[in-house]
Each structure stands twice: as structure tokens, then as C-alpha cells.
PDB file of C-alpha atoms in Angstrom:
ATOM      1  CA  MET A  19       0.000   0.000   0.000  1.00 43.00           C
ATOM      2  CA  LYS A  20       1.316   3.407  -0.946  1.00 42.00           C
ATOM      3  CA  ASP A  21       2.378   5.751   1.771  1.00 46.00           C
ATOM      4  CA  GLU A  22       0.073   8.763   1.427  1.00 44.00           C
ATOM      5  CA  LYS A  23       1.967  10.911   3.934  1.00 43.00           C
ATOM      6  CA  PRO A  24       3.562  13.977   2.374  1.00 42.00           C
ATOM      7  CA  ARG A  25       7.308  13.743   2.198  1.00 43.00           C
ATOM      8  CA  GLY A  26       9.324  16.329   4.102  1.00 43.00           C
ATOM      9  CA  ASP A  27      11.472  18.940   2.374  1.00 42.00           C
ATOM     10  CA  PRO A  28      15.057  17.632   2.204  1.00 40.00           C
ATOM     11  CA  ALA A  29      16.388  21.149   2.690  1.00 41.00           C
ATOM     12  CA  ALA A  30      14.324  21.564   5.843  1.00 41.00           C
ATOM     13  CA  ALA A  31      15.451  18.168   7.118  1.00 41.00           C
ATOM     14  CA  ALA A  32      19.041  19.252   6.638  1.00 39.00           C
ATOM     15  CA  GLY A  33      18.450  22.391   8.636  1.00 40.00           C
ATOM     16  CA  GLU A  34      18.617  24.706   5.596  1.00 40.00           C
ATOM     17  CA  PRO A  35      16.047  27.452   5.010  1.00 40.00           C
ATOM     18  CA  ALA A  36      13.489  26.393   2.436  1.00 41.00           C
ATOM     19  CA  VAL A  37      12.992  28.656  -0.550  1.00 40.00           C
ATOM     20  CA  ALA A  38       9.389  29.578  -1.217  1.00 41.00           C
ATOM     21  CA  PRO A  39       8.130  28.665  -4.693  1.00 43.00           C
ATOM     22  CA  ALA A  40       7.796  31.542  -7.104  1.00 41.00           C
ATOM     23  CA  GLY A  41       3.992  31.190  -7.095  1.00 43.00           C
ATOM     24  CA  LYS A  42       3.820  31.626  -3.299  1.00 55.00           C
ATOM     25  CA  THR A  43       5.612  34.991  -3.255  1.00 63.00           C
ATOM     26  CA  ARG A  44       3.501  37.583  -1.511  1.00 74.00           C
ATOM     27  CA  PRO A  45       2.448  40.451  -3.797  1.00 76.00           C
ATOM     28  CA  LEU A  46       3.803  43.979  -3.336  1.00 73.00           C
ATOM     29  CA  TRP A  47       0.648  45.851  -4.244  1.00 67.00           C
ATOM     30  CA  PRO A  48      -0.645  46.107  -0.612  1.00 72.00           C
ATOM     31  CA  HIS A  49       2.561  48.033   0.250  1.00 69.00           C
ATOM     32  CA  LEU A  50       2.911  50.088  -2.929  1.00 72.00           C
ATOM     33  CA  ILE A  51      -0.740  50.819  -3.735  1.00 73.00           C
ATOM     34  CA  GLY A  52      -3.008  49.673  -0.923  1.00 72.00           C
ATOM     35  CA  LEU A  53      -1.304  51.400   2.014  1.00 73.00           C
ATOM     36  CA  PRO A  54      -0.717  54.765   0.247  1.00 77.00           C
ATOM     37  CA  GLY A  55      -4.342  54.749  -0.923  1.00 76.00           C
ATOM     38  CA  LEU A  56      -5.594  53.901   2.538  1.00 74.00           C
ATOM     39  CA  THR A  57      -3.416  56.636   4.033  1.00 78.00           C
ATOM     40  CA  ALA A  58      -4.806  59.223   1.605  1.00 77.00           C
ATOM     41  CA  ALA A  59      -8.373  58.151   2.409  1.00 76.00           C
ATOM     42  CA  ALA A  60      -7.624  58.369   6.143  1.00 73.00           C
ATOM     43  CA  VAL A  61      -6.260  61.912   5.780  1.00 75.00           C
ATOM     44  CA  LEU A  62      -9.398  63.012   3.959  1.00 75.00           C
ATOM     45  CA  SER A  63     -11.615  61.273   6.532  1.00 75.00           C
ATOM     46  CA  ALA A  64      -9.759  62.882   9.453  1.00 71.00           C
ATOM     47  CA  MET A  65     -10.816  66.302   8.163  1.00 75.00           C
ATOM     48  CA  VAL A  66     -14.491  65.549   8.865  1.00 75.00           C
ATOM     49  CA  LEU A  67     -14.298  63.067  11.755  1.00 75.00           C
ATOM     50  CA  PRO A  68     -14.334  64.049  15.446  1.00 81.00           C
ATOM     51  CA  ILE A  69     -10.897  64.389  17.018  1.00 77.00           C
ATOM     52  CA  PRO A  70     -11.047  61.101  19.041  1.00 79.00           C
ATOM     53  CA  LEU A  71     -11.945  59.097  15.950  1.00 78.00           C
ATOM     54  CA  ALA A  72      -9.300  60.930  13.896  1.00 75.00           C
ATOM     55  CA  VAL A  73      -6.637  60.001  16.511  1.00 77.00           C
ATOM     56  CA  ILE A  74      -7.717  56.357  16.501  1.00 81.00           C
ATOM     57  CA  LEU A  75      -7.602  56.333  12.691  1.00 76.00           C
ATOM     58  CA  ALA A  76      -4.114  57.892  12.711  1.00 77.00           C
ATOM     59  CA  LEU A  77      -2.848  55.261  15.170  1.00 81.00           C
ATOM     60  CA  PHE A  78      -4.318  52.511  13.002  1.00 82.00           C
ATOM     61  CA  ILE A  79      -2.631  53.895   9.879  1.00 79.00           C
ATOM     62  CA  ALA A  80       0.658  54.267  11.783  1.00 80.00           C
ATOM     63  CA  SER A  81       0.533  50.618  12.866  1.00 83.00           C
ATOM     64  CA  LEU A  82      -0.160  49.542   9.279  1.00 81.00           C
ATOM     65  CA  THR A  83       2.777  51.653   8.100  1.00 82.00           C
ATOM     66  CA  ALA A  84       5.085  50.063  10.687  1.00 82.00           C
ATOM     67  CA  TRP A  85       3.923  46.584   9.631  1.00 83.00           C
ATOM     68  CA  SER A  86       4.504  47.428   5.953  1.00 80.00           C
ATOM     69  CA  ALA A  87       8.004  48.775   6.650  1.00 82.00           C
ATOM     70  CA  ALA A  88       8.921  45.670   8.645  1.00 83.00           C
ATOM     71  CA  ALA A  89       7.588  43.379   5.905  1.00 82.00           C
ATOM     72  CA  LEU A  90       9.497  45.217   3.174  1.00 81.00           C
ATOM     73  CA  ALA A  91      12.702  45.195   5.258  1.00 83.00           C
ATOM     74  CA  SER A  92      12.324  41.439   5.748  1.00 84.00           C
ATOM     75  CA  ARG A  93      11.892  40.918   1.994  1.00 83.00           C
ATOM     76  CA  ILE A  94      14.959  43.050   1.271  1.00 86.00           C
ATOM     77  CA  ARG A  95      17.052  41.042   3.766  1.00 85.00           C
ATOM     78  CA  ALA A  96      15.905  37.753   2.246  1.00 83.00           C
ATOM     79  CA  SER A  97      16.659  39.022  -1.255  1.00 82.00           C
ATOM     80  CA  GLU A  98      20.139  40.167  -0.191  1.00 82.00           C
ATOM     81  CA  GLN A  99      20.880  36.797   1.426  1.00 82.00           C
ATOM     82  CA  GLN A 100      19.797  35.007  -1.744  1.00 82.00           C
ATOM     83  CA  ARG A 101      21.960  37.319  -3.872  1.00 79.00           C
ATOM     84  CA  CYS A 102      25.011  36.706  -1.667  1.00 76.00           C
ATOM     85  CA  SER A 103      24.417  32.951  -1.873  1.00 77.00           C
ATOM     86  CA  LEU A 104      24.199  33.080  -5.670  1.00 76.00           C
ATOM     87  CA  ASP A 105      27.356  35.231  -5.822  1.00 72.00           C
ATOM     88  CA  ALA A 106      29.239  32.667  -3.721  1.00 70.00           C
ATOM     89  CA  GLN A 107      28.035  29.828  -5.961  1.00 73.00           C
ATOM     90  CA  LEU A 108      29.088  31.774  -9.060  1.00 70.00           C
ATOM     91  CA  VAL A 109      32.574  32.422  -7.670  1.00 66.00           C
ATOM     92  CA  GLN A 110      33.035  28.753  -6.765  1.00 66.00           C
ATOM     93  CA  SER A 111      31.757  27.485 -10.135  1.00 70.00           C
ATOM     94  CA  GLN A 112      34.038  29.913 -11.950  1.00 64.00           C
ATOM     95  CA  LYS A 113      36.973  28.666  -9.873  1.00 61.00           C
ATOM     96  CA  LEU A 114      36.256  25.103 -10.970  1.00 64.00           C
ATOM     97  CA  ALA A 115      35.921  26.214 -14.603  1.00 64.00           C
ATOM     98  CA  ALA A 116      39.257  28.025 -14.408  1.00 60.00           C
ATOM     99  CA  ILE A 117      40.913  24.955 -12.844  1.00 60.00           C
ATOM    100  CA  GLY A 118      39.570  22.865 -15.727  1.00 62.00           C
ATOM    101  CA  GLU A 119      41.171  25.239 -18.212  1.00 56.00           C
ATOM    102  CA  MET A 120      44.472  25.024 -16.317  1.00 57.00           C
ATOM    103  CA  SER A 121      44.443  21.232 -15.925  1.00 62.00           C
ATOM    104  CA  ALA A 122      46.672  20.487 -18.922  1.00 59.00           C
ATOM    105  CA  GLY A 123      49.330  22.953 -17.793  1.00 59.00           C
ATOM    106  CA  ILE A 124      49.179  21.744 -14.188  1.00 65.00           C
ATOM    107  CA  ALA A 125      49.505  18.088 -15.269  1.00 69.00           C
ATOM    108  CA  HIS A 126      52.554  18.979 -17.368  1.00 63.00           C
ATOM    109  CA  GLU A 127      54.025  21.011 -14.503  1.00 67.00           C
ATOM    110  CA  ILE A 128      53.703  18.077 -12.085  1.00 78.00           C
ATOM    111  CA  ASN A 129      54.791  15.414 -14.596  1.00 79.00           C
ATOM    112  CA  ASN A 130      58.199  17.059 -15.048  1.00 78.00           C
ATOM    113  CA  PRO A 131      59.318  16.778 -11.391  1.00 83.00           C
ATOM    114  CA  MET A 132      57.787  13.298 -11.147  1.00 88.00           C
ATOM    115  CA  ALA A 133      59.863  12.167 -14.143  1.00 86.00           C
ATOM    116  CA  ILE A 134      63.004  13.574 -12.503  1.00 88.00           C
ATOM    117  CA  ILE A 135      62.161  11.821  -9.229  1.00 91.00           C
ATOM    118  CA  ALA A 136      61.702   8.504 -11.063  1.00 90.00           C
ATOM    119  CA  GLN A 137      65.021   8.965 -12.891  1.00 89.00           C
ATOM    120  CA  GLU A 138      66.921   9.810  -9.707  1.00 88.00           C
ATOM    121  CA  SER A 139      65.313   6.892  -7.859  1.00 90.00           C
ATOM    122  CA  ASP A 140      66.397   4.463 -10.576  1.00 89.00           C
ATOM    123  CA  TRP A 141      69.936   5.807 -10.384  1.00 88.00           C
ATOM    124  CA  MET A 142      69.991   5.494  -6.591  1.00 89.00           C
ATOM    125  CA  THR A 143      68.740   1.906  -6.887  1.00 89.00           C
ATOM    126  CA  HIS A 144      71.531   1.143  -9.335  1.00 85.00           C
ATOM    127  CA  LEU A 145      74.147   2.661  -7.024  1.00 85.00           C
ATOM    128  CA  MET A 146      72.840   0.663  -4.058  1.00 85.00           C
ATOM    129  CA  THR A 147      73.239  -2.609  -5.974  1.00 86.00           C
ATOM    130  CA  LEU A 148      76.941  -2.048  -6.653  1.00 84.00           C
ATOM    131  CA  PRO A 149      79.184  -4.474  -4.739  1.00 82.00           C
ATOM    132  CA  GLU A 150      81.324  -1.685  -3.353  1.00 81.00           C
ATOM    133  CA  VAL A 151      80.149   1.710  -2.081  1.00 76.00           C
ATOM    134  CA  THR A 152      82.850   4.256  -2.942  1.00 84.00           C
ATOM    135  CA  PRO A 153      83.013   7.888  -1.764  1.00 85.00           C
ATOM    136  CA  GLU A 154      82.105   8.937  -5.314  1.00 86.00           C
ATOM    137  CA  ASN A 155      78.983   6.739  -5.204  1.00 84.00           C
ATOM    138  CA  MET A 156      77.993   8.204  -1.830  1.00 87.00           C
ATOM    139  CA  ALA A 157      78.353  11.718  -3.236  1.00 88.00           C
ATOM    140  CA  GLU A 158      76.100  10.777  -6.157  1.00 88.00           C
ATOM    141  CA  LEU A 159      73.557   9.259  -3.777  1.00 89.00           C
ATOM    142  CA  ARG A 160      73.484  12.486  -1.759  1.00 89.00           C
ATOM    143  CA  ASP A 161      73.086  14.565  -4.934  1.00 89.00           C
ATOM    144  CA  SER A 162      70.238  12.350  -6.158  1.00 89.00           C
ATOM    145  CA  LEU A 163      68.498  12.530  -2.789  1.00 90.00           C
ATOM    146  CA  ALA A 164      68.850  16.328  -2.705  1.00 89.00           C
ATOM    147  CA  GLU A 165      67.372  16.534  -6.225  1.00 89.00           C
ATOM    148  CA  ILE A 166      64.410  14.376  -5.183  1.00 91.00           C
ATOM    149  CA  VAL A 167      63.775  16.684  -2.209  1.00 90.00           C
ATOM    150  CA  ARG A 168      63.862  19.731  -4.519  1.00 86.00           C
ATOM    151  CA  GLN A 169      61.372  18.183  -6.921  1.00 86.00           C
ATOM    152  CA  VAL A 170      59.054  17.149  -4.076  1.00 89.00           C
ATOM    153  CA  ASP A 171      59.108  20.724  -2.786  1.00 83.00           C
ATOM    154  CA  ARG A 172      58.311  21.900  -6.316  1.00 78.00           C
ATOM    155  CA  CYS A 173      55.250  19.600  -6.496  1.00 82.00           C
ATOM    156  CA  LYS A 174      54.213  20.727  -3.020  1.00 79.00           C
ATOM    157  CA  ALA A 175      54.322  24.378  -4.079  1.00 71.00           C
ATOM    158  CA  ILE A 176      52.196  23.668  -7.165  1.00 69.00           C
ATOM    159  CA  THR A 177      49.516  21.764  -5.256  1.00 72.00           C
ATOM    160  CA  HIS A 178      49.593  24.306  -2.412  1.00 67.00           C
ATOM    161  CA  ASN A 179      48.860  27.167  -4.817  1.00 58.00           C
ATOM    162  CA  LEU A 180      46.113  25.164  -6.489  1.00 62.00           C
ATOM    163  CA  LEU A 181      44.438  24.266  -3.189  1.00 63.00           C
ATOM    164  CA  ASN A 182      44.643  27.862  -1.958  1.00 55.00           C
ATOM    165  CA  PHE A 183      42.896  28.945  -5.129  1.00 53.00           C
ATOM    166  CA  SER A 184      40.180  26.288  -5.283  1.00 54.00           C
ATOM    167  CA  ARG A 185      39.282  26.140  -1.586  1.00 55.00           C
ATOM    168  CA  LYS A 186      35.958  27.769  -0.744  1.00 51.00           C
ATOM    169  CA  MET A 187      36.644  30.379   1.927  1.00 49.00           C
ATOM    170  CA  GLU A 188      34.661  32.994   3.770  1.00 53.00           C
ATOM    171  CA  PRO A 189      35.837  36.518   2.910  1.00 57.00           C
ATOM    172  CA  ILE A 190      38.670  37.412   5.279  1.00 74.00           C
ATOM    173  CA  LEU A 191      40.758  40.570   5.054  1.00 82.00           C
ATOM    174  CA  GLN A 192      44.467  40.003   5.614  1.00 87.00           C
ATOM    175  CA  GLN A 193      47.747  41.769   4.984  1.00 90.00           C
ATOM    176  CA  GLU A 194      49.590  40.528   1.907  1.00 91.00           C
ATOM    177  CA  HIS A 195      51.913  41.886  -0.774  1.00 91.00           C
ATOM    178  CA  LEU A 196      50.429  42.232  -4.254  1.00 92.00           C
ATOM    179  CA  GLU A 197      53.598  40.803  -5.771  1.00 92.00           C
ATOM    180  CA  LYS A 198      53.138  37.563  -3.776  1.00 91.00           C
ATOM    181  CA  ILE A 199      49.466  37.230  -4.772  1.00 92.00           C
ATOM    182  CA  MET A 200      50.179  37.832  -8.446  1.00 92.00           C
ATOM    183  CA  GLU A 201      53.235  35.565  -8.534  1.00 92.00           C
ATOM    184  CA  ASP A 202      51.240  32.642  -7.092  1.00 88.00           C
ATOM    185  CA  MET A 203      48.817  32.861 -10.021  1.00 90.00           C
ATOM    186  CA  VAL A 204      51.483  33.552 -12.639  1.00 91.00           C
ATOM    187  CA  LEU A 205      53.311  30.357 -11.672  1.00 87.00           C
ATOM    188  CA  LEU A 206      50.123  28.348 -12.263  1.00 84.00           C
ATOM    189  CA  VAL A 207      49.839  29.392 -15.921  1.00 86.00           C
ATOM    190  CA  GLU A 208      53.405  30.214 -16.900  1.00 87.00           C
ATOM    191  CA  LYS A 209      54.425  26.693 -17.954  1.00 83.00           C
ATOM    192  CA  GLU A 210      51.463  26.243 -20.299  1.00 83.00           C
ATOM    193  CA  ALA A 211      51.945  29.768 -21.654  1.00 87.00           C
ATOM    194  CA  ARG A 212      55.617  29.098 -22.394  1.00 87.00           C
ATOM    195  CA  LEU A 213      54.716  25.903 -24.271  1.00 85.00           C
ATOM    196  CA  GLN A 214      52.382  27.956 -26.479  1.00 87.00           C
ATOM    197  CA  GLY A 215      55.045  30.579 -27.173  1.00 91.00           C
ATOM    198  CA  VAL A 216      53.633  33.202 -24.785  1.00 92.00           C
ATOM    199  CA  ALA A 217      56.094  34.904 -22.419  1.00 93.00           C
ATOM    200  CA  ILE A 218      54.991  36.398 -19.090  1.00 94.00           C
ATOM    201  CA  VAL A 219      56.839  39.600 -18.217  1.00 95.00           C
ATOM    202  CA  ARG A 220      56.900  40.738 -14.572  1.00 95.00           C
ATOM    203  CA  ASP A 221      56.986  44.438 -13.703  1.00 94.00           C
ATOM    204  CA  TYR A 222      56.413  44.544  -9.944  1.00 95.00           C
ATOM    205  CA  ASP A 223      57.074  47.623  -7.829  1.00 93.00           C
ATOM    206  CA  PRO A 224      59.464  46.339  -5.108  1.00 89.00           C
ATOM    207  CA  GLU A 225      58.685  49.255  -2.785  1.00 90.00           C
ATOM    208  CA  LEU A 226      54.924  48.682  -2.760  1.00 91.00           C
ATOM    209  CA  ALA A 227      53.727  47.990   0.794  1.00 89.00           C
ATOM    210  CA  ALA A 228      51.363  45.164   1.708  1.00 90.00           C
ATOM    211  CA  ILE A 229      47.641  45.844   1.414  1.00 92.00           C
ATOM    212  CA  GLU A 230      44.640  44.548   3.347  1.00 90.00           C
ATOM    213  CA  THR A 231      42.408  42.519   1.059  1.00 91.00           C
ATOM    214  CA  ASP A 232      40.661  39.186   0.596  1.00 89.00           C
ATOM    215  CA  VAL A 233      43.525  37.160  -0.862  1.00 88.00           C
ATOM    216  CA  PRO A 234      41.532  34.172  -2.271  1.00 84.00           C
ATOM    217  CA  LEU A 235      39.084  36.480  -4.058  1.00 86.00           C
ATOM    218  CA  LEU A 236      41.880  38.615  -5.484  1.00 91.00           C
ATOM    219  CA  ARG A 237      43.658  35.451  -6.668  1.00 89.00           C
ATOM    220  CA  GLN A 238      40.485  34.544  -8.555  1.00 85.00           C
ATOM    221  CA  VAL A 239      40.437  37.926 -10.306  1.00 91.00           C
ATOM    222  CA  ILE A 240      44.109  37.767 -11.306  1.00 92.00           C
ATOM    223  CA  LEU A 241      43.854  34.201 -12.593  1.00 89.00           C
ATOM    224  CA  ASN A 242      40.829  35.001 -14.743  1.00 87.00           C
ATOM    225  CA  LEU A 243      42.593  38.027 -16.222  1.00 92.00           C
ATOM    226  CA  LEU A 244      45.676  35.889 -16.953  1.00 92.00           C
ATOM    227  CA  LEU A 245      43.599  33.175 -18.636  1.00 88.00           C
ATOM    228  CA  ASN A 246      41.737  35.753 -20.725  1.00 87.00           C
ATOM    229  CA  ALA A 247      45.025  37.336 -21.786  1.00 90.00           C
ATOM    230  CA  PHE A 248      46.503  33.935 -22.653  1.00 88.00           C
ATOM    231  CA  GLN A 249      43.472  32.967 -24.746  1.00 86.00           C
ATOM    232  CA  ALA A 250      43.505  36.327 -26.557  1.00 88.00           C
ATOM    233  CA  ILE A 251      46.954  35.624 -28.059  1.00 91.00           C
ATOM    234  CA  PRO A 252      46.555  33.387 -31.144  1.00 87.00           C
ATOM    235  CA  GLY A 253      50.267  32.594 -31.557  1.00 85.00           C
ATOM    236  CA  GLN A 254      53.433  33.899 -29.988  1.00 90.00           C
ATOM    237  CA  GLY A 255      53.185  36.976 -27.790  1.00 93.00           C
ATOM    238  CA  ALA A 256      53.622  38.346 -24.305  1.00 95.00           C
ATOM    239  CA  ILE A 257      51.623  39.049 -21.170  1.00 95.00           C
ATOM    240  CA  THR A 258      52.859  41.785 -18.835  1.00 95.00           C
ATOM    241  CA  VAL A 259      51.801  41.769 -15.180  1.00 96.00           C
ATOM    242  CA  SER A 260      52.582  44.840 -13.109  1.00 95.00           C
ATOM    243  CA  THR A 261      51.915  46.514  -9.767  1.00 94.00           C
ATOM    244  CA  ARG A 262      52.243  50.179  -8.880  1.00 94.00           C
ATOM    245  CA  PRO A 263      50.880  52.795  -6.447  1.00 93.00           C
ATOM    246  CA  ASP A 264      47.816  54.711  -7.558  1.00 91.00           C
ATOM    247  CA  GLY A 265      47.707  57.859  -5.469  1.00 86.00           C
ATOM    248  CA  ALA A 266      48.162  58.040  -1.722  1.00 84.00           C
ATOM    249  CA  ASN A 267      45.577  55.464  -0.660  1.00 90.00           C
ATOM    250  CA  ARG A 268      45.256  53.069  -3.575  1.00 93.00           C
ATOM    251  CA  VAL A 269      47.288  50.534  -5.534  1.00 95.00           C
ATOM    252  CA  ALA A 270      46.904  49.209  -9.072  1.00 95.00           C
ATOM    253  CA  ILE A 271      47.591  45.881 -10.734  1.00 95.00           C
ATOM    254  CA  ALA A 272      47.541  45.453 -14.493  1.00 95.00           C
ATOM    255  CA  VAL A 273      47.466  42.512 -16.905  1.00 96.00           C
ATOM    256  CA  ALA A 274      48.321  43.496 -20.484  1.00 95.00           C
ATOM    257  CA  ASP A 275      48.549  41.226 -23.530  1.00 94.00           C
ATOM    258  CA  THR A 276      49.639  41.485 -27.157  1.00 93.00           C
ATOM    259  CA  GLY A 277      46.586  39.606 -28.404  1.00 91.00           C
ATOM    260  CA  VAL A 278      43.773  40.338 -30.820  1.00 90.00           C
ATOM    261  CA  GLY A 279      42.259  43.136 -28.731  1.00 90.00           C
ATOM    262  CA  ILE A 280      38.585  43.967 -28.217  1.00 88.00           C
ATOM    263  CA  PRO A 281      36.470  45.482 -31.009  1.00 86.00           C
ATOM    264  CA  PRO A 282      35.019  48.920 -30.100  1.00 86.00           C
ATOM    265  CA  GLU A 283      31.448  47.624 -30.372  1.00 85.00           C
ATOM    266  CA  ASN A 284      32.137  45.061 -27.608  1.00 84.00           C
ATOM    267  CA  MET A 285      33.853  47.357 -25.110  1.00 84.00           C
ATOM    268  CA  SER A 286      30.604  48.295 -23.356  1.00 80.00           C
ATOM    269  CA  LYS A 287      29.519  44.642 -23.036  1.00 80.00           C
ATOM    270  CA  ILE A 288      32.601  42.762 -21.838  1.00 81.00           C
ATOM    271  CA  PHE A 289      31.573  42.868 -18.155  1.00 79.00           C
ATOM    272  CA  ASN A 290      28.024  41.687 -18.903  1.00 72.00           C
ATOM    273  CA  PRO A 291      27.219  38.173 -17.608  1.00 63.00           C
ATOM    274  CA  PHE A 292      27.352  35.460 -20.290  1.00 58.00           C
ATOM    275  CA  PHE A 293      28.774  37.791 -22.936  1.00 66.00           C
ATOM    276  CA  THR A 294      31.642  36.075 -24.741  1.00 68.00           C
ATOM    277  CA  THR A 295      33.243  36.122 -28.166  1.00 66.00           C
ATOM    278  CA  LYS A 296      34.821  32.699 -27.641  1.00 63.00           C
ATOM    279  CA  PRO A 297      33.468  29.646 -29.481  1.00 56.00           C
ATOM    280  CA  PRO A 298      31.044  27.301 -27.657  1.00 51.00           C
ATOM    281  CA  GLY A 299      32.752  25.124 -25.065  1.00 47.00           C
ATOM    282  CA  VAL A 300      35.710  27.485 -24.640  1.00 51.00           C
ATOM    283  CA  GLY A 301      34.250  30.202 -22.415  1.00 52.00           C
ATOM    284  CA  THR A 302      31.161  30.752 -20.271  1.00 50.00           C
ATOM    285  CA  GLY A 303      31.085  34.542 -20.430  1.00 58.00           C
ATOM    286  CA  LEU A 304      31.124  34.753 -16.623  1.00 61.00           C
ATOM    287  CA  GLY A 305      34.819  35.398 -15.943  1.00 73.00           C
ATOM    288  CA  LEU A 306      34.981  39.166 -16.437  1.00 81.00           C
ATOM    289  CA  SER A 307      31.525  39.672 -14.932  1.00 76.00           C
ATOM    290  CA  MET A 308      32.642  37.811 -11.820  1.00 78.00           C
ATOM    291  CA  CYS A 309      35.906  39.796 -11.713  1.00 84.00           C
ATOM    292  CA  HIS A 310      33.920  43.032 -11.817  1.00 84.00           C
ATOM    293  CA  GLY A 311      31.700  41.863  -8.938  1.00 82.00           C
ATOM    294  CA  ILE A 312      34.646  40.759  -6.772  1.00 85.00           C
ATOM    295  CA  VAL A 313      36.620  43.955  -7.348  1.00 89.00           C
ATOM    296  CA  ASP A 314      33.544  45.998  -6.482  1.00 85.00           C
ATOM    297  CA  ARG A 315      33.124  44.022  -3.230  1.00 84.00           C
ATOM    298  CA  LEU A 316      36.758  44.728  -2.383  1.00 88.00           C
ATOM    299  CA  GLY A 317      36.145  48.462  -2.740  1.00 89.00           C
ATOM    300  CA  GLY A 318      38.049  48.767  -6.020  1.00 92.00           C
ATOM    301  CA  ALA A 319      37.449  49.324  -9.705  1.00 93.00           C
ATOM    302  CA  ILE A 320      38.389  47.505 -12.907  1.00 93.00           C
ATOM    303  CA  THR A 321      38.962  49.235 -16.252  1.00 93.00           C
ATOM    304  CA  VAL A 322      40.089  48.111 -19.692  1.00 92.00           C
ATOM    305  CA  GLU A 323      41.991  49.720 -22.526  1.00 92.00           C
ATOM    306  CA  SER A 324      42.093  47.910 -25.845  1.00 91.00           C
ATOM    307  CA  GLU A 325      42.684  48.339 -29.531  1.00 87.00           C
ATOM    308  CA  ALA A 326      41.650  45.721 -32.050  1.00 85.00           C
ATOM    309  CA  GLY A 327      44.684  43.846 -33.311  1.00 85.00           C
ATOM    310  CA  LYS A 328      47.072  45.349 -30.738  1.00 87.00           C
ATOM    311  CA  GLY A 329      46.059  43.812 -27.430  1.00 92.00           C
ATOM    312  CA  SER A 330      44.288  44.756 -24.216  1.00 93.00           C
ATOM    313  CA  ARG A 331      45.209  46.035 -20.765  1.00 95.00           C
ATOM    314  CA  PHE A 332      43.020  45.375 -17.712  1.00 95.00           C
ATOM    315  CA  THR A 333      43.760  47.514 -14.644  1.00 96.00           C
ATOM    316  CA  VAL A 334      42.422  46.810 -11.161  1.00 96.00           C
ATOM    317  CA  THR A 335      42.699  49.531  -8.512  1.00 95.00           C
ATOM    318  CA  LEU A 336      42.233  48.656  -4.848  1.00 94.00           C
ATOM    319  CA  PRO A 337      42.365  50.483  -1.508  1.00 91.00           C
ATOM    320  CA  ARG A 338      45.566  49.975   0.493  1.00 84.00           C
TER     321      ARG A 338
END
């Protein structure tokens, strides 16, 4: 026999707030039309009613106004919470998309040290099987072991940068140097860029002091700008990353490429969600839109200068 009991909401069972269906949303007309109309009618009525009745009517209208304000404030809070949740989901999904684009370069970057480790291990095994261990053999064993340690540290640095980037974190402001943040992301894409004939030129200001920012979010912005610059270069070219002060209380980072540039008719649309000139399957059109949202949350601004056929330059300014 079928169980006729209604099933519970899985979200509610998990302790998460349930989202009301679109059809159950309470209408706004009582707040925007009904209450103002009722208030106007009450004002006109108060002109002819006795004073006690006019006072009672005013108190009633005041209570309705307070209820309406509280209801609207509650709706605004719920809408803001939903927007923040969607923003967080968008950032995380874009991180995973960017990691997918980097996967080939990361695999190549890790395969190189692993091949060296395997080679050194084979050589150490050969040396250990020799009937006599000479001082020269011991020196070679030490050199091979030191090389293995270096390559392990190299793999550790690669995976550490990748985990720092992909981990979902709550926004936390911390002191960090822009050069360190940018270099972490440059190292993730530099190997793949070099294989494609694209050089990455560093132009960091060594005297720039550390700033207070959300490091994981800023990493996301820089990586997306680097990937966009890399994809905009059809053959050989260069990407220049730079940092510099921007007035007394701000700093600027820039990612410039020698790629195809942006046509003038697209300049006003590049930060729009889902706008992309890339072929299907290559881009989602969310990268620059997400960068714009993150930079805005960090109290900064992002601008672009471009000329078709000569490349583009994206500049992000942030408070110190």
C-alpha cells in the first residue's frame, strides 16, 4: 500500500532554510498601492471626523505603516541573502571552470618533477646494488636525494597554490603583498603559456607595501585576467603583469597582452554576464563579470583599454 503521507522537504530536514516557490511569493501591491491609498483616504476622513476618531484612525494607519516597513525590510534582507548565496556559488563554479582550463598545464608542470624523481630513484637503486660503495657513489647518492627533495618541494608548491585557489573560503581581510598574490597565479599558468610561445613579463614595484584585502578572491580575479590574456593571443606573444601605487591610498595591478584586442562595439559589453566572443565550449562569459563583482566588493574598480589587433590592458585599482 502506498504511503500517502507527504514527504518532508530535504532542505528543511538538513536544517537549511526552504525557498518559497515563485507562485507563493507575496504580492507587493498592498505596500505600494493599498497602504498609500488607505493613508490618503484616512487623511481626507480625518478632516471631517471628530478628534477622538481621527486620533484612533491615525494610530491605526501608523501601525499599518510600521507593519509594511517591517515586511518590506524582511523581503529586502531575504533578497540580499539570496543574492550573496548566488554570488558565492558563481565564484566557486568559476573557480572550478578556471581549474579545468588550467588542468593540462598543471599536469605537465607536475609530470616534469615526477619524471626527474623517477630517474633519480632508478639511479639510486643502481648505485645501491653495486658491490662496493665508494666515496664517489655516496656523493652521487646524496646529490640524487637532494634533487628528489627539490622536486618534491616543487610539487608541493604547485599543489599548495592550487588548493589555496580552489578552496571555498569565507571573505577574510588580511595583509599581503600584491607581488606575492600575483606571482602565485602567474606560476600556475606560466608553464602552459611558455609551451604555447607566450612569455609572461613581470613588472612589480618592489617598494609597494602590503595591502589589506581578501587574498583568495583577489587570486580569482588575477587568474581570470591571466587566462583571458593567454586565450587572446593566437600565436606567440607576451603578457605583462605589473603593480604600482595609484595615489596616496590606492594601488593598481595590471594585466596586459599582445593579443587580438577587443572590437570597439564590444567594449561596453565585456563585463556583462554570459557575454563572450569565444566559441562554444571554450568560455562561459562569466569570468569578467565575476571579476567586476569581486573587485567591487573589495572596494576597487576595474577598467580596460584595448585596440583591435594590438592587445588589451586590464587595470584593477584597490584600496591599500
